[in-house]
Amino acid sequence: LHIRSGEKVGIGGRSGAGKTTLVSLLLRLYDVTSGRILIDGQDIAAVTQESLRAQIAVVTQDTALLHRSVGESIRYGRPDASDADVIAAARAAHADGFVRDLVDAQGQRGYAAQVGERGVKLSGGQRQRIAIARALATNAEVLVCDEPTSALDVSVQAQVLNLLRDLQRRRGLTYLFISHNLAVVKDVSDRHAVMYHG
């Protein structure tokens, strides 16, 4: 599979086909036992995991947020991000509108509001938009969305898919969208590949 810089590629296939394993290999959670994964012609086995993961942001189906403020949750992947960076990422993720309306039990508002343990004070769609904002705030060159809509109801899924269509137009960002739903894969990618038994 060859993916050009800036390309938006969908990876489809049934459950168990190897889609999430592909992401794990890309992030070097496992090392490959045969074949190679190259980024810009460089074998990822020859670079540190830290430098590799600094270039790749991931949004999964089960977004875990820490019991911190919204701003800290977005900044988590890049602690030195400025407030302006955090807000820009939230706007790009269509999260700024609802974030500004948040108020927690202590009366903290907006980006200072606490999200609760694992983000329980936010809806599933809001958690996913915060996760996408967190990924965008890292300024990683590659964004991997691994089944980001599978745990959402249909109406919220549509909102997140609209956001991903917007990201499709974002210049310079290479993104992989992984889903068992081939119709969704085709809808949010320029090109798609289907996996079968790895």
Tab-separated table of N, CA, C and O in Angstrom, residues 12 16 18 27 49-50 92 96 102 117 119 144 149 153 156 158 164 169 197:
chain	number	residue	atom	x	y	z
A	12	GLY	N	-10.862	-0.131	4.493
A	12	GLY	CA	-12.069	-0.839	4.880
A	12	GLY	C	-11.812	-2.322	5.057
A	12	GLY	O	-10.724	-2.822	4.782
A	16	GLY	N	-11.788	-7.970	12.172
A	16	GLY	CA	-10.789	-9.029	12.178
A	16	GLY	C	-9.925	-9.094	10.933
A	16	GLY	O	-9.048	-9.949	10.820
A	18	GLY	N	-7.681	-6.983	9.980
A	18	GLY	CA	-6.325	-6.502	10.215
A	18	GLY	C	-6.181	-4.991	10.184
A	18	GLY	O	-5.064	-4.472	10.225
A	27	LEU	N	2.295	2.609	14.300
A	27	LEU	CA	2.729	3.307	15.513
A	27	LEU	C	3.838	2.562	16.253
A	27	LEU	O	4.298	3.008	17.299
A	49	GLN	N	10.514	5.511	18.727
A	49	GLN	CA	9.056	5.553	18.799
A	49	GLN	C	8.570	6.968	19.082
A	49	GLN	O	7.553	7.400	18.539
A	50	GLU	N	9.299	7.698	19.895
A	50	GLU	CA	8.905	9.069	20.231
A	50	GLU	C	8.862	9.961	18.997
A	50	GLU	O	7.889	10.687	18.776
A	92	ALA	N	-11.291	24.019	14.152
A	92	ALA	CA	-11.139	23.103	13.018
A	92	ALA	C	-11.912	21.811	13.242
A	92	ALA	O	-12.380	21.190	12.295
A	96	ASP	N	-15.467	24.417	19.042
A	96	ASP	CA	-15.400	25.695	19.746
A	96	ASP	C	-16.776	26.176	20.198
A	96	ASP	O	-16.921	26.689	21.311
A	102	LEU	N	-19.916	25.434	27.734
A	102	LEU	CA	-19.776	24.495	28.850
A	102	LEU	C	-19.606	25.232	30.176
A	102	LEU	O	-18.912	26.241	30.261
A	117	GLU	N	-14.356	12.387	34.676
A	117	GLU	CA	-13.540	11.194	34.435
A	117	GLU	C	-13.940	10.543	33.128
A	117	GLU	O	-15.110	10.271	32.890
A	119	GLY	N	-14.295	11.872	30.433
A	119	GLY	CA	-15.110	12.776	29.623
A	119	GLY	C	-16.596	12.546	29.769
A	119	GLY	O	-17.366	12.868	28.860
A	144	VAL	N	-4.648	9.512	11.831
A	144	VAL	CA	-5.257	8.197	11.665
A	144	VAL	C	-6.549	8.171	12.462
A	144	VAL	O	-6.543	8.400	13.682
A	149	THR	N	-16.333	6.645	14.323
A	149	THR	CA	-17.777	6.886	14.417
A	149	THR	C	-18.561	5.645	14.828
A	149	THR	O	-19.776	5.710	14.973
A	153	ASP	N	-24.272	7.319	17.803
A	153	ASP	CA	-25.575	7.109	17.161
A	153	ASP	C	-25.578	7.796	15.796
A	153	ASP	O	-24.681	8.567	15.465
A	156	VAL	N	-25.263	11.754	15.450
A	156	VAL	CA	-23.946	12.244	15.865
A	156	VAL	C	-22.885	11.760	14.887
A	156	VAL	O	-21.947	12.487	14.549
A	158	ALA	N	-23.236	11.389	11.760
A	158	ALA	CA	-23.306	12.276	10.592
A	158	ALA	C	-22.527	13.563	10.836
A	158	ALA	O	-21.834	14.059	9.941
A	164	LEU	N	-15.049	15.167	9.215
A	164	LEU	CA	-13.987	14.443	8.513
A	164	LEU	C	-13.950	14.813	7.029
A	164	LEU	O	-12.878	14.861	6.432
A	169	ARG	N	-10.360	18.231	2.919
A	169	ARG	CA	-9.927	19.371	2.120
A	169	ARG	C	-8.718	20.098	2.734
A	169	ARG	O	-8.212	21.050	2.166
A	197	HIS	N	-8.341	-10.690	5.574
A	197	HIS	CA	-7.403	-11.614	6.242
A	197	HIS	C	-5.990	-11.054	6.259
A	197	HIS	O	-5.026	-11.746	5.943
